[in-house]
Each structure stands twice: as C-alpha cells, then as structure tokens.
mmCIF file of C-alpha atoms and ligand atoms in Angstrom:
data_model
loop_
_atom_site.group_PDB
_atom_site.id
_atom_site.type_symbol
_atom_site.label_atom_id
_atom_site.label_comp_id
_atom_site.label_asym_id
_atom_site.label_seq_id
_atom_site.Cartn_x
_atom_site.Cartn_y
_atom_site.Cartn_z
ATOM 1 C CA MET A 1 -41.091 39.620 75.786
ATOM 2 C CA LYS A 2 -39.885 40.788 79.302
ATOM 3 C CA ARG A 3 -38.347 37.222 81.093
ATOM 4 C CA ILE A 4 -38.199 36.916 84.664
ATOM 5 C CA ALA A 5 -37.143 34.532 87.120
ATOM 6 C CA VAL A 6 -39.313 33.844 89.980
ATOM 7 C CA PHE A 7 -37.475 32.608 93.294
ATOM 8 C CA ASP A 8 -39.167 30.629 95.829
ATOM 9 C CA SER A 9 -42.182 30.296 93.992
ATOM 10 C CA LYS A 10 -45.046 28.092 95.264
ATOM 11 C CA LYS A 11 -47.523 26.382 93.503
ATOM 12 C CA TYR A 12 -50.049 28.778 94.299
ATOM 13 C CA ASP A 13 -47.778 31.820 92.535
ATOM 14 C CA GLU A 14 -48.181 30.218 89.215
ATOM 15 C CA SER A 15 -51.627 30.153 89.374
ATOM 16 C CA SER A 16 -52.247 33.974 90.531
ATOM 17 C CA PHE A 17 -49.436 35.132 87.867
ATOM 18 C CA ALA A 18 -51.456 32.566 85.212
ATOM 19 C CA PRO A 19 -53.411 35.644 83.880
ATOM 20 C CA TYR A 20 -50.684 37.809 83.310
ATOM 21 C CA LEU A 21 -48.550 34.862 81.043
ATOM 22 C CA LYS A 22 -49.109 37.157 77.790
ATOM 23 C CA GLN A 23 -47.871 39.942 78.790
ATOM 24 C CA TYR A 24 -44.807 38.684 80.586
ATOM 25 C CA GLU A 25 -42.576 35.281 80.750
ATOM 26 C CA PHE A 26 -41.917 34.023 84.006
ATOM 27 C CA ALA A 27 -39.323 31.003 85.431
ATOM 28 C CA PHE A 28 -40.689 29.750 88.342
ATOM 29 C CA PHE A 29 -38.161 28.555 90.320
ATOM 30 C CA LYS A 30 -38.644 26.347 93.919
ATOM 31 C CA ASP A 31 -35.264 27.593 94.997
ATOM 32 C CA LYS A 32 -34.618 30.661 97.064
ATOM 33 C CA LEU A 33 -32.373 33.392 95.822
ATOM 34 C CA SER A 34 -29.388 33.128 97.069
ATOM 35 C CA LEU A 35 -25.190 33.122 96.335
ATOM 36 C CA HIS A 36 -25.868 29.386 95.580
ATOM 37 C CA THR A 37 -28.819 29.864 93.484
ATOM 38 C CA VAL A 38 -28.264 33.514 91.929
ATOM 39 C CA ILE A 39 -26.884 31.609 88.654
ATOM 40 C CA LEU A 40 -30.258 30.606 87.673
ATOM 41 C CA ALA A 41 -31.300 34.674 86.939
ATOM 42 C CA LYS A 42 -28.524 35.242 84.483
ATOM 43 C CA GLY A 43 -30.249 35.640 81.084
ATOM 44 C CA PHE A 44 -33.582 36.902 83.259
ATOM 45 C CA ASP A 45 -34.521 40.983 82.623
ATOM 46 C CA ALA A 46 -35.734 41.034 86.678
ATOM 47 C CA VAL A 47 -35.802 38.905 89.369
ATOM 48 C CA MET A 48 -39.166 38.493 91.791
ATOM 49 C CA CYS A 49 -38.568 37.753 95.076
ATOM 50 C CA PHE A 50 -40.283 36.876 98.273
ATOM 51 C CA VAL A 51 -39.601 37.009 102.149
ATOM 52 C CA ASN A 52 -36.727 34.950 102.775
ATOM 53 C CA ASP A 53 -34.294 35.285 99.650
ATOM 54 C CA ASP A 54 -31.601 36.523 100.083
ATOM 55 C CA LEU A 55 -30.648 39.974 98.470
ATOM 56 C CA SER A 56 -27.331 40.943 100.411
ATOM 57 C CA LYS A 57 -24.561 42.566 98.739
ATOM 58 C CA ASP A 58 -22.755 39.580 97.207
ATOM 59 C CA VAL A 59 -25.822 38.554 95.765
ATOM 60 C CA LEU A 60 -27.003 42.147 94.283
ATOM 61 C CA ASP A 61 -23.633 42.515 93.161
ATOM 62 C CA LYS A 62 -23.828 39.348 91.012
ATOM 63 C CA LEU A 63 -27.286 40.257 89.993
ATOM 64 C CA SER A 64 -25.886 43.495 88.565
ATOM 65 C CA GLU A 65 -22.783 41.585 86.744
ATOM 66 C CA PHE A 66 -25.835 39.427 85.276
ATOM 67 C CA GLY A 67 -26.996 43.106 83.595
ATOM 68 C CA ILE A 68 -30.384 42.560 85.871
ATOM 69 C CA HIS A 69 -31.320 46.126 87.350
ATOM 70 C CA ALA A 70 -34.691 45.590 89.121
ATOM 71 C CA VAL A 71 -35.588 42.939 91.832
ATOM 72 C CA PHE A 72 -39.429 42.715 92.113
ATOM 73 C CA LEU A 73 -40.701 41.735 95.881
ATOM 74 C CA ARG A 74 -43.819 39.661 96.103
ATOM 75 C CA CYS A 75 -44.280 40.703 99.283
ATOM 76 C CA ALA A 76 -44.433 44.537 101.397
ATOM 77 C CA GLY A 77 -41.411 43.532 103.769
ATOM 78 C CA TYR A 78 -37.687 44.558 102.883
ATOM 79 C CA ASN A 79 -35.751 43.533 105.728
ATOM 80 C CA ASN A 80 -33.870 40.825 103.377
ATOM 81 C CA VAL A 81 -32.584 43.753 101.185
ATOM 82 C CA ASP A 82 -29.461 45.233 101.612
ATOM 83 C CA LEU A 83 -30.566 48.792 100.099
ATOM 84 C CA ALA A 84 -27.519 50.123 100.402
ATOM 85 C CA ALA A 85 -25.541 47.620 97.839
ATOM 86 C CA ALA A 86 -28.829 47.801 95.525
ATOM 87 C CA TYR A 87 -28.419 51.561 95.041
ATOM 88 C CA LYS A 88 -24.885 51.517 94.546
ATOM 89 C CA ASN A 89 -25.520 49.095 91.770
ATOM 90 C CA LYS A 90 -28.199 50.502 90.360
ATOM 91 C CA ILE A 91 -30.868 48.065 90.986
ATOM 92 C CA HIS A 92 -34.334 49.207 91.578
ATOM 93 C CA VAL A 93 -36.087 46.984 94.625
ATOM 94 C CA VAL A 94 -40.020 47.287 94.085
ATOM 95 C CA ARG A 95 -42.031 46.119 96.632
ATOM 96 C CA VAL A 96 -45.882 45.111 97.423
ATOM 97 C CA PRO A 97 -46.790 47.695 99.838
ATOM 98 C CA ALA A 98 -50.165 47.083 100.767
ATOM 99 C CA TYR A 99 -52.221 43.552 99.725
ATOM 100 C CA SER A 100 -54.539 42.923 101.991
ATOM 101 C CA PRO A 101 -53.802 44.084 105.591
ATOM 102 C CA TYR A 102 -56.953 42.283 106.905
ATOM 103 C CA ALA A 103 -55.214 38.895 105.297
ATOM 104 C CA ILE A 104 -52.580 39.599 108.355
ATOM 105 C CA ALA A 105 -54.450 41.147 110.876
ATOM 106 C CA GLU A 106 -57.173 38.434 110.972
ATOM 107 C CA HIS A 107 -54.719 35.602 111.113
ATOM 108 C CA ALA A 108 -53.451 37.784 114.185
ATOM 109 C CA PHE A 109 -56.428 37.546 115.544
ATOM 110 C CA ALA A 110 -57.077 33.952 114.698
ATOM 111 C CA LEU A 111 -53.660 32.733 116.625
ATOM 112 C CA LEU A 112 -55.515 34.602 119.561
ATOM 113 C CA LEU A 113 -58.549 33.254 119.750
ATOM 114 C CA SER A 114 -57.125 30.034 119.103
ATOM 115 C CA LEU A 115 -54.632 30.328 122.256
ATOM 116 C CA ASN A 116 -56.664 31.685 124.236
ATOM 117 C CA ARG A 117 -59.863 29.010 123.685
ATOM 118 C CA HIS A 118 -57.359 26.443 123.263
ATOM 119 C CA ILE A 119 -58.260 25.432 120.140
ATOM 120 C CA HIS A 120 -55.740 23.672 119.036
ATOM 121 C CA LYS A 121 -55.946 21.384 122.014
ATOM 122 C CA ALA A 122 -59.241 20.951 122.008
ATOM 123 C CA TYR A 123 -59.182 20.263 118.157
ATOM 124 C CA ILE A 124 -56.643 16.957 118.901
ATOM 125 C CA ARG A 125 -58.874 15.792 121.912
ATOM 126 C CA SER A 126 -62.120 15.599 120.161
ATOM 127 C CA ARG A 127 -60.710 13.955 116.967
ATOM 128 C CA ASP A 128 -59.390 11.277 120.150
ATOM 129 C CA PHE A 129 -63.278 11.233 121.204
ATOM 130 C CA ASN A 130 -61.349 12.824 124.265
ATOM 131 C CA PHE A 131 -64.009 15.161 125.731
ATOM 132 C CA ASN A 132 -62.425 16.604 128.839
ATOM 133 C CA LEU A 133 -62.413 20.111 129.339
ATOM 134 C CA ASP A 134 -59.524 20.254 132.110
ATOM 135 C CA GLY A 135 -56.952 22.757 131.008
ATOM 136 C CA LEU A 136 -59.224 24.345 128.300
ATOM 137 C CA THR A 137 -60.382 27.608 130.447
ATOM 138 C CA GLY A 138 -59.307 30.745 128.750
ATOM 139 C CA PHE A 139 -60.688 34.131 129.466
ATOM 140 C CA ASP A 140 -62.670 37.018 128.065
ATOM 141 C CA LEU A 141 -60.946 39.511 125.613
ATOM 142 C CA HIS A 142 -63.962 42.001 126.657
ATOM 143 C CA GLU A 143 -62.364 44.551 128.544
ATOM 144 C CA LYS A 144 -58.589 43.409 127.963
ATOM 145 C CA THR A 145 -56.176 45.755 127.118
ATOM 146 C CA VAL A 146 -54.207 45.070 124.144
ATOM 147 C CA GLY A 147 -51.048 46.809 123.131
ATOM 148 C CA VAL A 148 -50.510 47.452 119.240
ATOM 149 C CA ILE A 149 -46.867 48.263 117.913
ATOM 150 C CA GLY A 150 -46.711 49.737 114.718
ATOM 151 C CA THR A 151 -50.246 51.486 113.712
ATOM 152 C CA GLY A 152 -49.708 51.011 110.254
ATOM 153 C CA LYS A 153 -52.161 48.719 107.614
ATOM 154 C CA ILE A 154 -52.505 45.938 109.313
ATOM 155 C CA GLY A 155 -52.373 47.395 113.042
ATOM 156 C CA ARG A 156 -55.551 49.252 112.301
ATOM 157 C CA VAL A 157 -57.401 46.887 110.894
ATOM 158 C CA PHE A 158 -56.059 44.493 113.777
ATOM 159 C CA ILE A 159 -57.247 47.561 116.293
ATOM 160 C CA ASP A 160 -60.271 47.575 114.675
ATOM 161 C CA ILE A 161 -60.882 43.891 115.152
ATOM 162 C CA ALA A 162 -60.050 44.133 118.694
ATOM 163 C CA LYS A 163 -62.589 47.098 119.329
ATOM 164 C CA GLY A 164 -65.204 44.851 117.905
ATOM 165 C CA PHE A 165 -64.366 42.361 120.881
ATOM 166 C CA GLY A 166 -64.611 45.136 123.348
ATOM 167 C CA MET A 167 -60.982 45.370 124.017
ATOM 168 C CA HIS A 168 -59.256 48.503 125.415
ATOM 169 C CA VAL A 169 -56.389 49.224 123.202
ATOM 170 C CA ILE A 170 -53.348 51.145 123.386
ATOM 171 C CA CYS A 171 -50.734 51.870 120.936
ATOM 172 C CA TYR A 172 -46.972 52.798 120.432
ATOM 173 C CA ASP A 173 -45.879 54.120 117.034
ATOM 174 C CA PRO A 174 -42.954 56.531 116.674
ATOM 175 C CA TYR A 175 -45.275 57.807 113.671
ATOM 176 C CA PRO A 176 -48.339 58.200 115.099
ATOM 177 C CA VAL A 177 -51.662 58.036 113.029
ATOM 178 C CA LYS A 178 -52.436 62.078 112.700
ATOM 179 C CA ASP A 179 -56.095 62.931 114.070
ATOM 180 C CA SER A 180 -56.775 59.535 114.884
ATOM 181 C CA ASP A 181 -58.207 58.646 118.364
ATOM 182 C CA TYR A 182 -56.009 55.967 119.457
ATOM 183 C CA GLU A 183 -54.047 56.177 122.894
ATOM 184 C CA TYR A 184 -50.217 56.226 122.128
ATOM 185 C CA VAL A 185 -48.231 55.474 125.032
ATOM 186 C CA SER A 186 -44.410 54.731 125.486
ATOM 187 C CA LEU A 187 -43.360 51.425 124.769
ATOM 188 C CA ASP A 188 -42.607 50.886 128.396
ATOM 189 C CA ASP A 189 -46.263 51.890 129.203
ATOM 190 C CA LEU A 190 -47.244 49.608 126.633
ATOM 191 C CA TYR A 191 -45.258 46.611 127.883
ATOM 192 C CA THR A 192 -46.609 47.294 131.905
ATOM 193 C CA ARG A 193 -50.313 47.502 130.843
ATOM 194 C CA SER A 194 -51.166 45.064 128.175
ATOM 195 C CA ASP A 195 -52.861 41.429 128.558
ATOM 196 C CA VAL A 196 -52.037 40.881 124.722
ATOM 197 C CA ILE A 197 -49.366 42.335 122.473
ATOM 198 C CA SER A 198 -49.521 41.899 119.119
ATOM 199 C CA LEU A 199 -46.496 43.329 116.980
ATOM 200 C CA HIS A 200 -47.228 45.435 113.840
ATOM 201 C CA CYS A 201 -44.224 47.085 112.342
ATOM 202 C CA PRO A 202 -41.512 46.794 110.288
ATOM 203 C CA LEU A 203 -38.045 44.512 111.027
ATOM 204 C CA ILE A 204 -35.079 47.591 111.052
ATOM 205 C CA GLU A 205 -31.373 47.382 112.816
ATOM 206 C CA ALA A 206 -32.837 49.530 115.131
ATOM 207 C CA ASN A 207 -36.251 47.859 116.722
ATOM 208 C CA ARG A 208 -34.404 43.900 115.966
ATOM 209 C CA HIS A 209 -34.832 41.826 119.553
ATOM 210 C CA MET A 210 -37.066 45.072 120.419
ATOM 211 C CA ILE A 211 -39.016 41.952 122.529
ATOM 212 C CA ASP A 212 -35.794 40.586 124.762
ATOM 213 C CA LYS A 213 -35.081 39.868 128.248
ATOM 214 C CA LYS A 214 -35.627 43.136 129.805
ATOM 215 C CA ALA A 215 -38.757 44.058 127.549
ATOM 216 C CA ILE A 216 -40.579 40.805 129.249
ATOM 217 C CA GLU A 217 -39.538 41.464 132.440
ATOM 218 C CA LYS A 218 -41.460 44.445 132.146
ATOM 219 C CA MET A 219 -44.544 42.709 131.141
ATOM 220 C CA LYS A 220 -47.916 41.388 133.090
ATOM 221 C CA LYS A 221 -47.468 37.976 134.260
ATOM 222 C CA GLY A 222 -49.553 35.678 131.766
ATOM 223 C CA VAL A 223 -49.139 38.414 128.955
ATOM 224 C CA PHE A 224 -50.034 37.074 124.892
ATOM 225 C CA ILE A 225 -47.598 37.522 122.590
ATOM 226 C CA ILE A 226 -48.782 37.644 118.667
ATOM 227 C CA ASN A 227 -45.920 38.256 115.889
ATOM 228 C CA THR A 228 -46.849 38.313 112.191
ATOM 229 C CA SER A 229 -44.453 41.046 111.549
ATOM 230 C CA ARG A 230 -40.760 39.457 111.453
ATOM 231 C CA GLY A 231 -39.162 37.274 113.131
ATOM 232 C CA GLY A 232 -36.298 39.414 114.334
ATOM 233 C CA LEU A 233 -38.322 41.827 116.436
ATOM 234 C CA ILE A 234 -38.139 38.968 119.200
ATOM 235 C CA ASP A 235 -35.109 37.485 120.709
ATOM 236 C CA SER A 236 -36.677 33.996 120.631
ATOM 237 C CA LYS A 237 -34.570 32.525 123.309
ATOM 238 C CA ALA A 238 -35.391 35.489 125.746
ATOM 239 C CA LEU A 239 -39.007 34.501 124.807
ATOM 240 C CA LEU A 240 -38.641 31.048 125.607
ATOM 241 C CA GLU A 241 -36.989 31.587 128.800
ATOM 242 C CA GLY A 242 -40.407 33.642 129.654
ATOM 243 C CA LEU A 243 -42.318 30.943 128.987
ATOM 244 C CA LYS A 244 -40.504 28.745 130.800
ATOM 245 C CA GLU A 245 -40.408 31.067 133.978
ATOM 246 C CA LYS A 246 -44.701 31.574 133.181
ATOM 247 C CA LYS A 247 -43.840 34.849 132.566
ATOM 248 C CA VAL A 248 -45.347 34.561 129.117
ATOM 249 C CA GLY A 249 -48.786 33.169 129.316
ATOM 250 C CA ALA A 250 -49.189 32.296 125.311
ATOM 251 C CA VAL A 251 -47.256 32.936 122.149
ATOM 252 C CA GLY A 252 -48.467 33.394 118.945
ATOM 253 C CA LEU A 253 -46.062 33.560 115.964
ATOM 254 C CA ASP A 254 -46.537 33.351 112.168
ATOM 255 C CA VAL A 255 -42.744 34.394 111.765
ATOM 256 C CA TYR A 256 -39.573 33.203 113.686
ATOM 257 C CA GLU A 257 -36.037 34.962 113.262
ATOM 258 C CA GLU A 258 -34.408 31.499 111.946
ATOM 259 C CA GLU A 259 -37.652 31.223 110.097
ATOM 260 C CA ALA A 260 -35.154 31.005 106.205
ATOM 261 C CA ASN A 261 -34.212 27.529 105.885
ATOM 262 C CA LEU A 262 -36.922 26.161 107.324
ATOM 263 C CA PHE A 263 -40.380 27.794 106.498
ATOM 264 C CA TYR A 264 -42.893 27.018 103.610
ATOM 265 C CA LYS A 265 -40.919 23.157 103.572
ATOM 266 C CA ASP A 266 -41.336 19.776 104.555
ATOM 267 C CA ASN A 267 -39.085 19.338 107.390
ATOM 268 C CA SER A 268 -41.216 16.657 108.330
ATOM 269 C CA LEU A 269 -38.686 13.703 108.371
ATOM 270 C CA LYS A 270 -35.787 16.087 109.405
ATOM 271 C CA ILE A 271 -34.003 16.512 112.815
ATOM 272 C CA ILE A 272 -34.472 20.252 113.599
ATOM 273 C CA ASN A 273 -31.194 21.812 114.096
ATOM 274 C CA ASP A 274 -32.829 24.358 116.053
ATOM 275 C CA ASP A 275 -33.131 23.368 119.744
ATOM 276 C CA VAL A 276 -35.020 27.039 120.426
ATOM 277 C CA LEU A 277 -37.849 26.257 117.956
ATOM 278 C CA SER A 278 -38.281 22.836 118.640
ATOM 279 C CA LEU A 279 -38.676 23.513 122.579
ATOM 280 C CA LEU A 280 -41.031 26.669 121.445
ATOM 281 C CA ILE A 281 -42.927 24.016 119.004
ATOM 282 C CA GLN A 282 -43.769 21.529 121.994
ATOM 283 C CA LEU A 283 -45.213 23.745 124.225
ATOM 284 C CA PRO A 284 -48.986 23.571 124.644
ATOM 285 C CA ASN A 285 -49.288 27.566 124.920
ATOM 286 C CA VAL A 286 -47.458 28.419 121.496
ATOM 287 C CA ILE A 287 -48.914 28.317 118.085
ATOM 288 C CA ILE A 288 -46.518 28.443 115.324
ATOM 289 C CA THR A 289 -47.717 29.069 111.515
ATOM 290 C CA SER A 290 -45.175 29.299 108.462
ATOM 291 C CA HIS A 291 -45.421 32.761 107.276
ATOM 292 C CA GLN A 292 -48.689 32.314 106.157
ATOM 293 C CA ALA A 293 -50.452 35.542 107.663
ATOM 294 C CA TYR A 294 -50.827 36.762 103.924
ATOM 295 C CA LEU A 295 -52.363 33.680 102.697
ATOM 296 C CA THR A 296 -55.915 34.305 100.966
ATOM 297 C CA HIS A 297 -57.311 34.709 97.726
ATOM 298 C CA GLU A 298 -57.992 38.216 98.067
ATOM 299 C CA ALA A 299 -54.388 38.797 98.947
ATOM 300 C CA LEU A 300 -52.583 36.678 96.379
ATOM 301 C CA ASP A 301 -54.524 38.036 93.380
ATOM 302 C CA ASN A 302 -53.848 41.630 95.116
ATOM 303 C CA ILE A 303 -49.802 40.506 95.041
ATOM 304 C CA ALA A 304 -49.886 39.507 91.262
ATOM 305 C CA LYS A 305 -51.673 42.234 90.420
ATOM 306 C CA THR A 306 -49.650 45.394 92.006
ATOM 307 C CA THR A 307 -46.355 43.481 91.160
ATOM 308 C CA VAL A 308 -47.055 43.234 87.799
ATOM 309 C CA GLN A 309 -47.894 46.961 87.438
ATOM 310 C CA ASN A 310 -44.507 47.391 89.351
ATOM 311 C CA MET A 311 -43.187 45.766 85.947
ATOM 312 C CA ASP A 312 -45.136 47.617 84.195
ATOM 313 C CA GLU A 313 -43.833 50.796 85.417
ATOM 314 C CA TYR A 314 -40.083 49.929 85.656
ATOM 315 C CA PHE A 315 -39.917 48.489 81.834
ATOM 316 C CA GLY A 316 -42.230 51.005 80.437
ATOM 317 C CA GLY A 317 -39.503 53.740 81.793
ATOM 318 C CA SER A 318 -42.702 55.333 84.334
ATOM 319 C CA PHE A 319 -42.044 56.809 88.028
ATOM 320 C CA ILE A 320 -42.200 53.828 89.916
ATOM 321 C CA GLN A 321 -44.501 54.226 92.868
ATOM 322 C CA ASN A 322 -43.585 51.365 95.017
ATOM 323 C CA GLU A 323 -39.932 51.786 94.482
ATOM 324 C CA LEU A 324 -37.872 51.517 98.073
ATOM 325 C CA CYS A 325 -34.752 53.524 97.817
ATOM 326 C CA TYR A 326 -31.713 53.923 100.093
ATOM 327 C CA HIS A 327 -32.232 57.378 101.245
ATOM 328 C CA CYS A 328 -35.495 56.193 102.855
ATOM 329 C CA GLU A 329 -33.648 53.753 105.281
ATOM 330 C CA LYS A 330 -31.199 56.010 105.887
ATOM 331 C CA ASN A 331 -33.831 58.644 107.277
ATOM 332 C CA LYS A 332 -34.969 55.987 109.270
ATOM 333 C CA ASP A 333 -37.970 56.418 107.753
ATOM 334 C CA PRO A 334 -39.768 53.620 105.749
ATOM 335 C CA GLN A 335 -42.747 55.912 104.480
ATOM 336 C CA ALA A 336 -40.541 59.237 104.452
ATOM 337 C CA CYS A 337 -39.735 59.378 100.653
ATOM 338 C CA TYR A 338 -41.811 57.624 98.110
ATOM 339 C CA HIS A 339 -44.642 59.446 98.164
ATOM 340 C CA ALA A 340 -42.977 62.429 98.170
ATOM 341 C CA ARG A 341 -40.743 62.155 95.386
ATOM 342 C CA ALA A 342 -42.814 61.943 91.861
ATOM 343 C CA LYS A 343 -39.478 60.309 89.637
ATOM 344 C CA ARG A 344 -37.215 57.131 89.919
ATOM 345 C CA CYS A 345 -34.496 57.395 92.815
ATOM 346 C CA PHE A 346 -32.246 57.080 90.371
HETATM 347 P P1 NAD B 1 -47.049 50.196 107.170
HETATM 348 O O1 NAD B 1 -45.977 50.790 106.794
HETATM 349 O O2 NAD B 1 -48.423 50.327 107.118
HETATM 350 O O3 NAD B 1 -47.061 50.115 108.988
HETATM 351 C C1 NAD B 1 -46.064 50.021 109.723
HETATM 352 C C2 NAD B 1 -46.090 50.990 110.920
HETATM 353 O O4 NAD B 1 -45.028 50.209 111.966
HETATM 354 C C3 NAD B 1 -46.026 52.307 110.477
HETATM 355 O O5 NAD B 1 -46.828 53.157 111.164
HETATM 356 C C4 NAD B 1 -44.668 52.807 111.120
HETATM 357 O O6 NAD B 1 -44.566 54.144 111.802
HETATM 358 C C5 NAD B 1 -44.641 51.871 112.201
HETATM 359 N N1 NAD B 1 -43.379 51.521 112.860
HETATM 360 C C6 NAD B 1 -41.883 51.796 112.082
HETATM 361 N N2 NAD B 1 -41.215 51.402 113.213
HETATM 362 C C7 NAD B 1 -41.573 50.924 114.248
HETATM 363 C C8 NAD B 1 -40.741 50.775 115.580
HETATM 364 N N3 NAD B 1 -39.718 50.540 116.023
HETATM 365 N N4 NAD B 1 -41.724 50.737 116.560
HETATM 366 C C9 NAD B 1 -43.448 50.957 116.475
HETATM 367 N N5 NAD B 1 -43.838 51.119 115.192
HETATM 368 C C10 NAD B 1 -43.273 51.607 114.276
HETATM 369 O O7 NAD B 1 -46.879 48.187 107.249
HETATM 370 P P2 NAD B 1 -48.180 47.296 107.353
HETATM 371 O O8 NAD B 1 -48.442 46.613 106.125
HETATM 372 O O9 NAD B 1 -48.995 47.596 108.081
HETATM 373 O O10 NAD B 1 -47.419 45.994 107.755
HETATM 374 C C11 NAD B 1 -46.116 45.708 108.961
HETATM 375 C C12 NAD B 1 -45.275 44.861 108.686
HETATM 376 O O11 NAD B 1 -46.169 43.255 108.662
HETATM 377 C C13 NAD B 1 -44.697 44.693 107.942
HETATM 378 O O12 NAD B 1 -43.728 45.576 108.140
HETATM 379 C C14 NAD B 1 -43.720 43.218 107.355
HETATM 380 O O13 NAD B 1 -43.342 43.081 108.101
HETATM 381 C C15 NAD B 1 -45.226 42.442 108.244
HETATM 382 N N6 NAD B 1 -45.888 41.187 107.637
HETATM 383 C C16 NAD B 1 -46.243 40.476 107.603
HETATM 384 C C17 NAD B 1 -46.982 39.631 106.678
HETATM 385 C C18 NAD B 1 -47.016 38.255 107.100
HETATM 386 O O14 NAD B 1 -47.773 37.388 105.986
HETATM 387 N N7 NAD B 1 -46.562 37.646 108.425
HETATM 388 C C19 NAD B 1 -47.647 39.842 105.759
HETATM 389 C C20 NAD B 1 -47.350 41.237 105.046
HETATM 390 C C21 NAD B 1 -46.469 42.342 106.077
#
C-alpha cells in the first residue's frame, strides 16, 4: 500500500480521508512542510500538502533526494510551490482545482454582509444585553456596484450571489469569460467605480500587491474590500493606511500575506509580533477569518475525493488531469495547458 505523508493536517482531514484508508496509508502530521520538517517525509511514497506548506526549491530538492516525486495539494492555489524547482526535480505537483466554489463565494459574501450590517458588533453587544443601535447603520447592497477581480469558478458564483442581491456587477479578468454578459472594465475603472471590491484571482508574481497605495488612492471613499483569494494580493500596510485615513470603509480578509505562521493555530496566549495584523484586527470595521472560506462539509469531501483520484492517476501511471506544470507558469497562464495536453508533463 502506498504511504502518504500528510502535512499541516487537521482533525477534519483525518475524518475526510478516513473512507480511503483501505487504499492508502496516511500519516497525518500537524506540522507544516518546511526545511525543518521535510525529514518526516523520508520513506513515504508521496506528500500531501496545504496552502501554507513550504514547497520552495530547498524543500523540493530534499523530497527528490528522498525519492519522492509527487506532491498532492489539498487546495486549488499553488503560489507556495516553486514549479520550476519541482520540474527540475521531476516532481509531479497535482492540485484540487475545484471542490466547492460555493463555499468560498458564500464566505466572501458572509464577510461583506457582516461588515455592512455590523453583525460582529451587534452579536457582542447583545450578548452583553446592550441593545443600543448607535453606529450600526449599514447600506442597501441593492443597486450598489461590486467590482469582481477574477471571473473564474469562485468569481462567477460570487457574481450570481451579488446579482441576487440586485447589485450592479463589473469585472476585471485578463482572460474574460467568452460569450458571457459580464461587464468587463479596466482595473482602474473597477477601482474608481466600485462600492465593494472582491478578489477572486490567483496570486502570481505579476499581481502581488495589486491592491497597493496607488490602487487604494483610485478607489471610492468608503469602499469595502473583501479578499478570500490570497493575502499577497494586498499590500497590508497600504490597506491599514487606507483604513486609518477612512478611504477604505471596511475590510473582510480570509487570507493575509503573513498568515503562514499564525493561521490555523491558537495564538491566544502569545504576543503577536505582527503590528500590521494587530492593528487591523482591532479595527471595528475589519473582520479577519483564518483562511477558512473552503471549510464546508461538501468542500472537504470533494477535496478528499479528488486528491485520492489524483493519487490513483499518479500511482496508476495514467494521465494526471489535475497536474500543474512548469510550462503553464512560464506562459503566465495558469489555465493554458493542462486542458490541452493529454499526457504527463514529464
Ligand atoms: P479559477 O482558476 O477558476 O479562476 C481564477 C480566475 O482569475 C481566472 O478566470 C483567471 O483568468 C483570473 N485571473 C488570473 N490572473 C488574474 C489577474 N491578474 N487579475 C484578475 N484575474 C486574474 O480559480 P478559482 O477556483 O475561482 O479560485 C480563485 C482563487 O481563490 C484561487 O486562486 C485561490 O487563491 C483562492 N481560493 C481561496 C480559498 C479559501 O479558502 N480562502 C479556497 C479556494 C481558492
């Protein structure tokens, strides 16, 4: 039976992979994969990783040295993987491209609704029998303009939800959906016209800090910014400044650029050495969740099912349909090749 080292695993991973224990032997490690923990992978046939595992060159070199040539990501995003190093080491990197776009889009909307109607504040007040309504006024989402950055699987579900609320939707995507009735605009237009901006694009080097000081300057005063994609898309310091200057009206983050050593852990008894995060968290118009937008029963079941399918394909020697490859990244088009090719990358 093939043995898989599962990094950054949570209790729910053990539950969702339990139906597959007859097919694979899983060792669930709570530690994230890093240069310090990679030794744990020695002797296994493959590793299974998540959003904050370190799959940089040095770690991939070690995996290859241990004879491991497959990394199974339990996620869609792969900004934590050095694909060039993976390719050089002949390591196949396979992801779960879709497991529930609804889970993430609904969470993005939950952040938006909570921030706008101050649910997080009202909840705390009413638990204290404080039924005062001062400061809790929101606005109708109906007829407001929402700018959606990235109209892939999640962005499209988000658009459907926004339309259900009667919002006017404008979009930006370098690869627009063909034959859609979406109103695509330039990024600058999106910044200047949107009351709410929601990010649904992958993080690549070219769009790191796409929401920076300059972008925020272009936005409407009071804009709401929702990020359920990747923390690195936003320059957090610029975001904090925007909030302090009241240019940004509210922020909902499920991801944060420095989340790797904080999220998924109980840090409540620690001193947090991240002043930007500490300041963001204490603002009344900011809600931060712990990269949990994917966390629905349906999504977890789908992640386990697709990951096992990916493993079956890899170990079975067939075409690995969800494999990432170096060439796609080189072409700067994350979707460019794996639909087109019908064989393994190498
Ligand atoms: P997808 O591949 O279906 O869609 C991504 C879209 O973004 C594509 O249409 C692509 O053309 C577009 N895009 C690429 N570069 C862009 C850019 N610079 N500006 C604007 N658009 C750009 O992906 P998806 O399934 O919709 O997921 C989107 C992102 O959501 C993922 O990349 C991942 O980072 C994030 N995500 C977060 C969670 C979570 O739990 N918070 C879970 C899953 C995915």
